[in-house]
Coordinates of C-alpha atoms in Angstrom, one line a residue:
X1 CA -8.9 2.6 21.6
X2 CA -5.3 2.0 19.7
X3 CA -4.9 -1.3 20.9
X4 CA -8.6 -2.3 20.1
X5 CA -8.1 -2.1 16.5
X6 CA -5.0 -3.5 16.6
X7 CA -5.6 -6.9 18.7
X8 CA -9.9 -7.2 18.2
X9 CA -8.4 -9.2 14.9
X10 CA -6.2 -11.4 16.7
X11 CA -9.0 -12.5 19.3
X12 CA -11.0 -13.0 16.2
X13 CA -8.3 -15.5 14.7
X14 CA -8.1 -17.4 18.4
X15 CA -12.4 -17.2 18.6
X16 CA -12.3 -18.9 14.8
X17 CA -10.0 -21.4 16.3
X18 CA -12.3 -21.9 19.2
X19 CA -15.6 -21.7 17.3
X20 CA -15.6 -24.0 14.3
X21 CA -18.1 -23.5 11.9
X22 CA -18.3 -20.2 12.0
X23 CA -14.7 -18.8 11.0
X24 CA -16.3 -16.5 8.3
X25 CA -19.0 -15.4 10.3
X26 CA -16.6 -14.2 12.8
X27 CA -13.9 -12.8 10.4
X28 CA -16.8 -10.6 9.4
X29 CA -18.0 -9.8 12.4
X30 CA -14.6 -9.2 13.6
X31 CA -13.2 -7.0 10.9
X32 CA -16.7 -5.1 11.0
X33 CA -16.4 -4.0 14.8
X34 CA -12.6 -3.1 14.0
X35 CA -13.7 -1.0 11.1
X36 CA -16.3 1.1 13.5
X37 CA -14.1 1.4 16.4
X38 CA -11.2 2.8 13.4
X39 CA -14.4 5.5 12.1
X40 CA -14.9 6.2 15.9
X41 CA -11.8 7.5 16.7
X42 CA -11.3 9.4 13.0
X43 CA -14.6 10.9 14.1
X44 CA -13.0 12.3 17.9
X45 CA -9.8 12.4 15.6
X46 CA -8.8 16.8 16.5
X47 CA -7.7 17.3 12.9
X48 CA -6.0 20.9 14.2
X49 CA -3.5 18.7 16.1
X50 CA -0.4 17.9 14.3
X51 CA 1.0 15.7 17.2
X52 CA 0.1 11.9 17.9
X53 CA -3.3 11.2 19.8
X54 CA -4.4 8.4 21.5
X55 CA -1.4 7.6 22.6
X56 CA -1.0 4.7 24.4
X57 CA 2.5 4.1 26.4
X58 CA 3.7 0.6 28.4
X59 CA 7.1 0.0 29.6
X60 CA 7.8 -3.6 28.2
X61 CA 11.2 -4.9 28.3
X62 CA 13.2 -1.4 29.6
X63 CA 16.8 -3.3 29.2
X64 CA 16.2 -3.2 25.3
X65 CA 14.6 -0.2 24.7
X66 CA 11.2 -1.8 23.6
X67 CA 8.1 0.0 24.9
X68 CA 4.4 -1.2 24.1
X69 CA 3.9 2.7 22.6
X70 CA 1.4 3.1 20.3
X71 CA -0.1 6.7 18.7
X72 CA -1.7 8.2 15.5
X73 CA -1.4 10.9 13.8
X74 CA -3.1 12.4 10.5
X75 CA -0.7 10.4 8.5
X76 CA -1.6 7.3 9.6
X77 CA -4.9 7.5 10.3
X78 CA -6.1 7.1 6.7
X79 CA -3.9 3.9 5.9
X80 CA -5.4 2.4 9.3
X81 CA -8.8 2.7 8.3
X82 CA -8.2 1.7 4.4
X83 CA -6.3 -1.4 6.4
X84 CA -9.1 -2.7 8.2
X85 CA -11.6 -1.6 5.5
X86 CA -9.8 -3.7 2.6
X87 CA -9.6 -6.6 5.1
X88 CA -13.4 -7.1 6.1
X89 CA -14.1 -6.4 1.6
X90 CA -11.2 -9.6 1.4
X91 CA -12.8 -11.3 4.1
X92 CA -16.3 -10.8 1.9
X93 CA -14.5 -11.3 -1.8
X94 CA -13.3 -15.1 -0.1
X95 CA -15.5 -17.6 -1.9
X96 CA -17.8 -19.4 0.9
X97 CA -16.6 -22.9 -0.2
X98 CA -12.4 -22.4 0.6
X99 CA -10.8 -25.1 1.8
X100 CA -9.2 -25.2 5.2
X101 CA -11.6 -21.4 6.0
X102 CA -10.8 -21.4 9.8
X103 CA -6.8 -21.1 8.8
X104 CA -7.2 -18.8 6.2
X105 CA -9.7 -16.3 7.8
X106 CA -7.6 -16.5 11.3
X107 CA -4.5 -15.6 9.1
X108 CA -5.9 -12.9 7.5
X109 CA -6.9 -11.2 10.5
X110 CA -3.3 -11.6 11.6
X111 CA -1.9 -10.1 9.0
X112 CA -4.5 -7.1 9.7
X113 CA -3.2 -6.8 13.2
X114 CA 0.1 -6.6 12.1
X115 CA -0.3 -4.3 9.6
X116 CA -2.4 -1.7 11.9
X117 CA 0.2 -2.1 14.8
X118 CA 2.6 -1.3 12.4
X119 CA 1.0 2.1 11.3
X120 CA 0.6 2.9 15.1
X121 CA 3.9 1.7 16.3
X122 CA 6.1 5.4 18.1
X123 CA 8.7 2.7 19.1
X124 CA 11.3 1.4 16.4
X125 CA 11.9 -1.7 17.5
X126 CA 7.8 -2.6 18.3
X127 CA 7.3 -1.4 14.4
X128 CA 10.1 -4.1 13.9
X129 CA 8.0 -6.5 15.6
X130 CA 4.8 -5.7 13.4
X131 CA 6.3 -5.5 10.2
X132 CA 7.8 -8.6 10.3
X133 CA 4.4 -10.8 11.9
X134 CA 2.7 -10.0 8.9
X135 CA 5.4 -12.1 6.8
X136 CA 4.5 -15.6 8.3
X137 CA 1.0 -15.2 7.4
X138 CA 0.9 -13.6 4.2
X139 CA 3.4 -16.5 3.2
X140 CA 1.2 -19.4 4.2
X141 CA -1.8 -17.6 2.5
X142 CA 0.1 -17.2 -1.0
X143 CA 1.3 -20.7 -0.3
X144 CA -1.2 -22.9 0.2
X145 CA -4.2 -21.1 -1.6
X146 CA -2.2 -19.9 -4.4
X147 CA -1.9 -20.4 -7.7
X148 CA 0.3 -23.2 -9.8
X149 CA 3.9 -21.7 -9.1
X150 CA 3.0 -20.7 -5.4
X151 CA 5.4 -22.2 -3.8
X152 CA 8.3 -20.2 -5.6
X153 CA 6.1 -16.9 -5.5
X154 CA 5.5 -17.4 -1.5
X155 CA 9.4 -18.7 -1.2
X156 CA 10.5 -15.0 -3.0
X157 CA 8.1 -13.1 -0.9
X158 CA 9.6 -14.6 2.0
X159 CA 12.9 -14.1 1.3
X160 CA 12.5 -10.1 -0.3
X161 CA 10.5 -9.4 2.5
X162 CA 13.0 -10.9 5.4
X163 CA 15.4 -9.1 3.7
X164 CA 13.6 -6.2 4.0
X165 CA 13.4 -6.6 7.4
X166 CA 16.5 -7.1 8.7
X167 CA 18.0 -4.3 6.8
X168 CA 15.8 -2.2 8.6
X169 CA 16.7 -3.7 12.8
X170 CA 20.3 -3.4 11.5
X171 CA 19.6 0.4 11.0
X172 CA 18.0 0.5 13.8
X173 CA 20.2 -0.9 16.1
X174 CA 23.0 0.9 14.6
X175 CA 21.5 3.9 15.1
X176 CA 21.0 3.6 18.7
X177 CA 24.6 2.0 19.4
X178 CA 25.7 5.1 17.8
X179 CA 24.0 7.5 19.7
X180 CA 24.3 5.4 23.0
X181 CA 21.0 6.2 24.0
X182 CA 19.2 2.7 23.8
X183 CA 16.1 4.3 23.4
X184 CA 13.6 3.4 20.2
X185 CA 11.0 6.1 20.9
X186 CA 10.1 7.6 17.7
X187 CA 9.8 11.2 19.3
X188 CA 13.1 10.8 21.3
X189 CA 15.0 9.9 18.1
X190 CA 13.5 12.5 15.7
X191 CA 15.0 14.9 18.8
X192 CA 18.3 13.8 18.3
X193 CA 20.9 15.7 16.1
X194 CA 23.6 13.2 14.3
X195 CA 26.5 14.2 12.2
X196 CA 25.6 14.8 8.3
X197 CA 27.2 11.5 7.6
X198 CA 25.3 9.7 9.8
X199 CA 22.2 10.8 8.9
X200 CA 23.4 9.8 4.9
X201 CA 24.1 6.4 6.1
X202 CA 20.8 5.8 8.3
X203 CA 18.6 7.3 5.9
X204 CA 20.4 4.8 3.0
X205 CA 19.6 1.6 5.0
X206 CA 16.0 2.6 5.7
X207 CA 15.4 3.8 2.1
X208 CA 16.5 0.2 0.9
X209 CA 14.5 -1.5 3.4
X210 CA 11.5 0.3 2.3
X211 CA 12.5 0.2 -1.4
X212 CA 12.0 -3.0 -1.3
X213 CA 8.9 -3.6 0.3
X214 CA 7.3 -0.9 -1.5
X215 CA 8.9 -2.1 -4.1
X216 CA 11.1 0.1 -6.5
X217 CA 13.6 -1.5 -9.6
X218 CA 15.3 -3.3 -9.3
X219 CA 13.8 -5.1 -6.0
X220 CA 10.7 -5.4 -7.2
X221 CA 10.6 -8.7 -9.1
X222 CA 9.4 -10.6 -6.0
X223 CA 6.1 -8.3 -6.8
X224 CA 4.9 -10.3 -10.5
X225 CA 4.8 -13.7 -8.6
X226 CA 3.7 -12.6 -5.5
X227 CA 0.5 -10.6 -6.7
X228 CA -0.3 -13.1 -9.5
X229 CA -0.4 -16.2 -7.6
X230 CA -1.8 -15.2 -4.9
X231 CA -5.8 -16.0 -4.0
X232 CA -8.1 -12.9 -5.1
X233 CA -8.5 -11.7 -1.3
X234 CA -5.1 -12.0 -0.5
X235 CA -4.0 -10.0 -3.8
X236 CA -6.6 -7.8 -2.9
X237 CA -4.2 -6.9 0.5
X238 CA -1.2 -7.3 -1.1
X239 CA -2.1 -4.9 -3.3
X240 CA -4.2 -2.7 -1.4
X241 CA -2.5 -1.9 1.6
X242 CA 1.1 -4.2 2.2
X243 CA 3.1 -2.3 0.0
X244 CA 1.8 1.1 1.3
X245 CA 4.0 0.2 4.5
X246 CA 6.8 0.9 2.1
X247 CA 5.9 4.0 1.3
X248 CA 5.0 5.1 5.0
X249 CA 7.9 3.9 6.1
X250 CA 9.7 6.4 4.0
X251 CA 7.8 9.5 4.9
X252 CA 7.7 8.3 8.4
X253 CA 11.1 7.0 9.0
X254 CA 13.0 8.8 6.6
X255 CA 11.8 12.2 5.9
X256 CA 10.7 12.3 9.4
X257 CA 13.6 11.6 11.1
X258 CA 16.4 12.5 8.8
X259 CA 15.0 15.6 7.0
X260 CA 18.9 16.8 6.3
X261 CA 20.0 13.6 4.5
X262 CA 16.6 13.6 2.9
X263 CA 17.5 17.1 1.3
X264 CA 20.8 15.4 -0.3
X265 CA 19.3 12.0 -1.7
X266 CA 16.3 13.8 -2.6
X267 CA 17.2 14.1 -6.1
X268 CA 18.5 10.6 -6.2
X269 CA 15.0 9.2 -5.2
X270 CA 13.6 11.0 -8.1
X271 CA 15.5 9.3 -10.6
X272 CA 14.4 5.9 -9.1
X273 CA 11.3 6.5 -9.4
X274 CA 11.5 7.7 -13.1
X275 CA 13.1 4.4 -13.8
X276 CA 10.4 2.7 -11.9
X277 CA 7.6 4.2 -13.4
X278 CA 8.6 4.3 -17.0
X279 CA 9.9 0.4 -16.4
X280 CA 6.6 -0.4 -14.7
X281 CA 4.3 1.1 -17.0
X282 CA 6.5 -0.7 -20.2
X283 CA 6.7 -3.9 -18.8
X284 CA 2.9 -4.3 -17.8
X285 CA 2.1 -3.4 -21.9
X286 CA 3.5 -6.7 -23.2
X287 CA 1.6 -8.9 -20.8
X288 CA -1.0 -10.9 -21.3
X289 CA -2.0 -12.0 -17.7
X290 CA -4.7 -9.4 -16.9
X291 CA -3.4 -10.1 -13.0
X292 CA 0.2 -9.6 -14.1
X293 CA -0.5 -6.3 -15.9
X294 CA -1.9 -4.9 -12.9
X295 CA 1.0 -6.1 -10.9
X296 CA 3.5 -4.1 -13.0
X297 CA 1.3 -1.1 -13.0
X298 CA 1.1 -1.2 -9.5
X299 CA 4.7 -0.8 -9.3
X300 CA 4.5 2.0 -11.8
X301 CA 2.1 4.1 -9.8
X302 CA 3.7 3.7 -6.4
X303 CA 6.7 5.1 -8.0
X304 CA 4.7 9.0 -8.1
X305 CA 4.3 8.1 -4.0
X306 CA 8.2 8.2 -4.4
X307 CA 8.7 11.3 -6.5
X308 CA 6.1 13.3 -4.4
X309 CA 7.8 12.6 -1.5
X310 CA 11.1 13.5 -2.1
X311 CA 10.0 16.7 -3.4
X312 CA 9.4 17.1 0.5
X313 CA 7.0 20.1 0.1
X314 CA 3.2 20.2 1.7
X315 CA 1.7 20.2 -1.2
X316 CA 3.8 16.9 -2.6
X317 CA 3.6 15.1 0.3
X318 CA -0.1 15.9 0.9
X319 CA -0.4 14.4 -2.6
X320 CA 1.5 11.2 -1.5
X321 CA -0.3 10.6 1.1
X322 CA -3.7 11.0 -1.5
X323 CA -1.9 8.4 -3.9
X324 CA -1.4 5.7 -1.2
X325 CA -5.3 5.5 -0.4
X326 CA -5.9 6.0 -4.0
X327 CA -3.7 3.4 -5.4
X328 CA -5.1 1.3 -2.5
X329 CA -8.7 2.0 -3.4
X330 CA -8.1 1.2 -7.1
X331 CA -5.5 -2.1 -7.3
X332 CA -8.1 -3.9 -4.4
X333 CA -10.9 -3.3 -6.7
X334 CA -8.7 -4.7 -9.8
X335 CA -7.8 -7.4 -7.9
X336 CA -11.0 -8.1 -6.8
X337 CA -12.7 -8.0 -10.4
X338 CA -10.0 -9.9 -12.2
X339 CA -10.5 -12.8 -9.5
X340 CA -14.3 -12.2 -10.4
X341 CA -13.3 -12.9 -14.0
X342 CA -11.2 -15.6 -13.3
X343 CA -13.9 -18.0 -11.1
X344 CA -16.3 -17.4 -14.1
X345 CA -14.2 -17.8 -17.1
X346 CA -11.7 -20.4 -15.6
X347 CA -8.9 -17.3 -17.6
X348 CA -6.9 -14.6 -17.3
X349 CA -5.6 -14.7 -21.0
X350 CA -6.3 -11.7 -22.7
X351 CA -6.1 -14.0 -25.6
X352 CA -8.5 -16.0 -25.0
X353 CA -11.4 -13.3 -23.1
X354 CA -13.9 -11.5 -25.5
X355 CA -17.4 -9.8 -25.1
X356 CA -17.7 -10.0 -21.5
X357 CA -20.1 -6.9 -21.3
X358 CA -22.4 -9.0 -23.1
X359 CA -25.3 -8.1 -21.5
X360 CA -27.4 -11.7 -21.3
X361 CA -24.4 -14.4 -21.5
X362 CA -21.1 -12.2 -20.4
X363 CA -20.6 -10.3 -17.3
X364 CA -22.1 -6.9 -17.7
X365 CA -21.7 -5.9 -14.2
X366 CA -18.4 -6.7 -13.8
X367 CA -17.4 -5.3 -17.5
X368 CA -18.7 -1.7 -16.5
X369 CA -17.3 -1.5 -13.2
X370 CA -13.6 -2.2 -14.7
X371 CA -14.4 -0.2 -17.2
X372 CA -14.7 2.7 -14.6
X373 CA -12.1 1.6 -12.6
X374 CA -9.6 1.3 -14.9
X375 CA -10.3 5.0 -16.0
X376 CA -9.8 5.7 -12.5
X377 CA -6.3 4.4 -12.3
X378 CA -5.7 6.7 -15.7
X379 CA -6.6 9.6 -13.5
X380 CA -10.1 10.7 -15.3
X381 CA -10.8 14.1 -13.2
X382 CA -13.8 12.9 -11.1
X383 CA -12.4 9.8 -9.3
X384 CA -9.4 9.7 -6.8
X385 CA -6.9 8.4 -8.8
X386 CA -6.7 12.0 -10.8
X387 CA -6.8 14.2 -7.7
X388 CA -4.0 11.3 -5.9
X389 CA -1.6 12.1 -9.1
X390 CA -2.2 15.8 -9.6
X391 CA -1.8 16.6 -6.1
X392 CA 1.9 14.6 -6.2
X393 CA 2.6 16.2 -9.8
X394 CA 2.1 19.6 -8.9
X395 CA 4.0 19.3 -6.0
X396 CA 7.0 17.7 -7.2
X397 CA 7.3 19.6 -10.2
X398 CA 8.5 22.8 -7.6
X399 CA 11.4 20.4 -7.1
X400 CA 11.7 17.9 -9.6
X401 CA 10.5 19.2 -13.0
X402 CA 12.1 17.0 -15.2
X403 CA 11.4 13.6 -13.8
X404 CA 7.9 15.3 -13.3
X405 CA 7.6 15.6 -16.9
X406 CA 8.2 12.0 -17.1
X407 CA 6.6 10.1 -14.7
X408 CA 3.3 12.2 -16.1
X409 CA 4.5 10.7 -19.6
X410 CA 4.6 7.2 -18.0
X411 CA 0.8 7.9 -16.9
X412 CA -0.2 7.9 -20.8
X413 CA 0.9 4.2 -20.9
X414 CA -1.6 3.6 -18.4
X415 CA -3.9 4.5 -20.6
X416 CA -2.2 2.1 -23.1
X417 CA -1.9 -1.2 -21.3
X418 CA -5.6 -0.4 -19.9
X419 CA -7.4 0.2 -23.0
X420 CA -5.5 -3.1 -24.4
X421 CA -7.4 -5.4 -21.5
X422 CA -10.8 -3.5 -21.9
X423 CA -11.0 -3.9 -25.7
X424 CA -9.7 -7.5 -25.9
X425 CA -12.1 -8.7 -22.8
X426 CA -14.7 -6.6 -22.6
X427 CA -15.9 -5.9 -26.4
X428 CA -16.6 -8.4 -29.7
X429 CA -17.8 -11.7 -29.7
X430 CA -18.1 -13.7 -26.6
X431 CA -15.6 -17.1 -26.9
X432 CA -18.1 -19.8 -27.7
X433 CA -16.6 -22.3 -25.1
X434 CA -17.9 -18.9 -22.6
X435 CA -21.5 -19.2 -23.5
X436 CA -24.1 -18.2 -20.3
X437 CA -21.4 -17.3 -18.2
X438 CA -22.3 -17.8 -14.4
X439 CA -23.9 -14.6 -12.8
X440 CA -22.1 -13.1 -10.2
X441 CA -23.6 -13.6 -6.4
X442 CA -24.8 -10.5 -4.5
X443 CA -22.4 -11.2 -1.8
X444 CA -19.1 -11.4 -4.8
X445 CA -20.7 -7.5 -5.7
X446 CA -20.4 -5.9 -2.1
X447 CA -16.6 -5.4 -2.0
X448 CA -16.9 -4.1 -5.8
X449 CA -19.5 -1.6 -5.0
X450 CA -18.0 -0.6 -1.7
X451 CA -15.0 0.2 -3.4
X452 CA -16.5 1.8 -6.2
X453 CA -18.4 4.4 -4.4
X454 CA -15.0 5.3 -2.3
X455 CA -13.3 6.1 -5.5
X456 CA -15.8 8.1 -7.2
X457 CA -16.3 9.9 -3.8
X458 CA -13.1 11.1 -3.3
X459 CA -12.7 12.1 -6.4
X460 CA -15.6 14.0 -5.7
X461 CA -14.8 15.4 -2.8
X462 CA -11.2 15.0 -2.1
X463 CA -11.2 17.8 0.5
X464 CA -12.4 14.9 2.9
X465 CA -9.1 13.6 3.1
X466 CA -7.1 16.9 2.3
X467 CA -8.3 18.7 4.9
X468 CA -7.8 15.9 7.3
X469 CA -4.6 14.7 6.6
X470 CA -2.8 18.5 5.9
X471 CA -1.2 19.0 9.4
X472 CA 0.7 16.0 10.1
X473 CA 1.9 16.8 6.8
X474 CA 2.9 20.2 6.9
X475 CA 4.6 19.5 10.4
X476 CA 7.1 16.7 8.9
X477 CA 7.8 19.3 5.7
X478 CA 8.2 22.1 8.5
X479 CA 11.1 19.9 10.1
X480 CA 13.2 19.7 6.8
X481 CA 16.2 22.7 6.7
X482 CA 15.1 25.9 5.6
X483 CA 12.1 24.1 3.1
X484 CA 11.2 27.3 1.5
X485 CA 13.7 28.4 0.1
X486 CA 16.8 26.0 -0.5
X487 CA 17.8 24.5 -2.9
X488 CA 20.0 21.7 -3.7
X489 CA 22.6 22.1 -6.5
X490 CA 23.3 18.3 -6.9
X491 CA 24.8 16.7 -10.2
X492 CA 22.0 14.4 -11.4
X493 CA 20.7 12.8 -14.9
X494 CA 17.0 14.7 -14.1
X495 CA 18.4 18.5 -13.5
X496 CA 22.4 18.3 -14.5
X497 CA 23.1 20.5 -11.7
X498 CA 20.4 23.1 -12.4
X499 CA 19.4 24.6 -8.7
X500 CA 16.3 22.9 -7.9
X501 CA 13.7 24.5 -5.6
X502 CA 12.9 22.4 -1.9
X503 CA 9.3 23.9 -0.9
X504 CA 6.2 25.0 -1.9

């Protein structure tokens, strides 16, 4: 059933190229039967199981190590299923009259194979393999259906995101010339025991290839461009769901399989993701691009993803895992009611919106759902972004109190930059050259409300993920050294050498 979800996209992209005509009918079709195979198997999911299920294992080419082996555990499950979710709502936020449809729905299904193959990948080098197939694609879309400067921005993703990549196979490879196994199975290599120094340099080069695809400061500047030129759909998975295989790749790949080195740079990561968040939050007050303030706050509130996770304790790392689908949930819906905004107003310039909730000429609908959403982002208690960043406080204070303290600080700037764009857009008199705005089509509201309901719903009821998703965490926690009760007396700006607590 794995390899269903993974490659039912792909035949979708080769049927579109078969079938012309009908390339959005069968993006949507595709995506949709993807999306109910996904709920099937979270529905025989055994959620008392911490290992991987499913599991589906083909020798491939044995000389190299590289195995067709893919599983799923409780960690991944959640980011496969807000994957294909967020690509049948982009696939329905595409306006019906694109140019060149066939090549841009058949790439955006390619980009959601790659993205699910690499959240079920157990075999390094085959995660190689899908984390870098989703780069060709997600270029071409930025590229040609971008905005004015996307050549440069697609050029930089490229570039920041090869980068990425080939840091990552040179770790790889390293690591397997070192331990002269030539195997690349995940469960193999989290079996093997290296020398501390070792596991310090390993863990280094995968933290850098993740940092920057997630991204942290100071790789994060091909981020702005990227997200702001990019079409509404394709921000939409940019946002929602690419940079969350930064953060997974951490927890998976480096506080899975090097939970001693993680116990040394630990305190390190923290202070990155202060930087990021207070930089973040800062930088996206003084825009005026509604698109490019999201963009910097998304980089602000992946940074809490970060600090949770190097706290490395169940209930952190349970609230990093909360974070990623909230902060998914949340930027798609941004995304996808800023391009809203955009096809009806022909602007993004704060300074030049006003009085969209106007009730007969604005855009009511779209004016209260941002409204909503934005105080979801803020983490207002009722809707997942609050449960995502309490969860990932209250862990990493245990740890991290003082870049806790912080980061929380940084959230009140959220606040800030928010209430900017929903007083200057939203309220007073509606720009005279806006008059009778065009209404917004039932099928332009259907991702909106979609993603609405998720976020009020598991803010609601958060246990629906919680419970779910608490084994496979506890069982990576469980494999760092001695997680109750060490510490780690390491001089650092945050703690100045103060012993600082490693579990729950």
């Amino acid at each position: 059933m794995l390899s269903a979800i993974v490659w039912l996209p792909m035949l979708g992209a080769i049927l579109i190229g078969i079938l012309p005509g009908f390339s959005r009918l069968i993006a949507l079709i595709t995506s949709g039967i993807t999306l109910v195979v996904a709920i099937a198997i979270a529905t025989m999911f055994d959620y008392q199981a911490a290992g991987l299920q499913f599991v589906e294992h083909l020798t491939w080419i044995e000389p190299l190590g590289l195995d067709y082996q893919l599983g799923i555990d409780s960690l991944s499950l959640p980011l496969v299923i807000l994957n294909v979710l967020l690509v049948l709502l982009s696939v329905q936020a595409t306006s019906k009259d694109i140019d060149r449809d066939r090549l841009f729905y058949a790439l955006l299904l390619l980009v959601s194979t790659a993205i699910t193959g690499a959240f079920l990948a157990q075999n390094l080098l085959l995660f190689f393999l899908f984390y870098e197939l989703e780069l060709i694609p997600l270029y071409l879309l930025i590229a040609i259906w971008g905005g004015e400067k996307r050549g440069y921005a697609a050029t930089k993703f490229l570039i920041y995101q090869a980068l990425s990549g080939m840091i990552l196979l040179a770790g790889f490879l390293s690591w397997a010339w070192f331990t002269q196994t030539g195997d690349f199975n995940y469960q193999s290599l989290a079996a093997t025991h290296l020398p501390a120094n070792l596991q310090l340099l390993f863990l280094c080069v995968i933290v850098l290839g993740f940092g920057i695809k997630m991204p942290l400061v100071p790789f994060h500047t091909w981020l702005p461009d990227a997200y702001v030129e990019a079409s509404t759909p394709v921000s939409m998975l940019l946002g929602g769901i690419v940079s969350k295989l930064g953060t997974y790749g951490l927890i998976r790949f480096g506080l899975g399989l090097f939970p001693e080195a993680w116990a040394i740079v630990a305190p390190w990561l923290a202070t990155i993701a202060v930087v990021t968040a207070v930089y973040g939050s800062t930088i996206a007050i003084a825009q005026t691009d509604i698109k490019k303030t999201i963009a910097y706050s998304s980089v602000a509130h992946l940074s809490y993803v970060l600090l949770a996770t190097a706290a490395g304790n169940p209930l952190s790392l349970l609230g990093a895992v909360y974070q990623m689908v909230a902060h998914g949930l949340i930027l798609a819906l941004l995304f996808n009611l800023v391009g809203i905004i955009e096809a009806k107003t022909g602007t993004r310039d704060l300074n030049k919106l006003h009085g969209l909730l106007n009730p007969k000429r604005g855009l009511p609908f779209v004016g209260a759902i941002m409204i909503l959403t934005m105080m979801a982002s803020a983490g207002i208690p009722g809707m997942v972004g609050f449960i995502g960043e309490f969860l990932s406080f209250q862990g990493s204070y245990i740890a991290f109190p003082v870049a806790t303290l912080i980061c929380l600080a940084s959230t009140g700037l959220t606040s800030v930059y928010f209430i900017i764009i929903i007083n200057r857009t939203l309220f007073g008199k509606l720009a005279e050259d806006l008059t009778y705005l065009p209404k917004v089509a039932n099928y332009e509201r259907i991702p909106a409300i979609v993603l609405t309901v998720l976020i009020i719903l598991f803010g609601v009821q958060p246990n629906i993920l919680i419970s779910h998703t608490r084994i496979s965490t506890d069982a990576i926690v469980a494999t760092l050294p001695h997680p109750v009760t060490q510490t780690a007396l390491i001089e650092n700006p945050l703690h100045g050498g103060v012993p600082v607590g490693r579990g729950g």
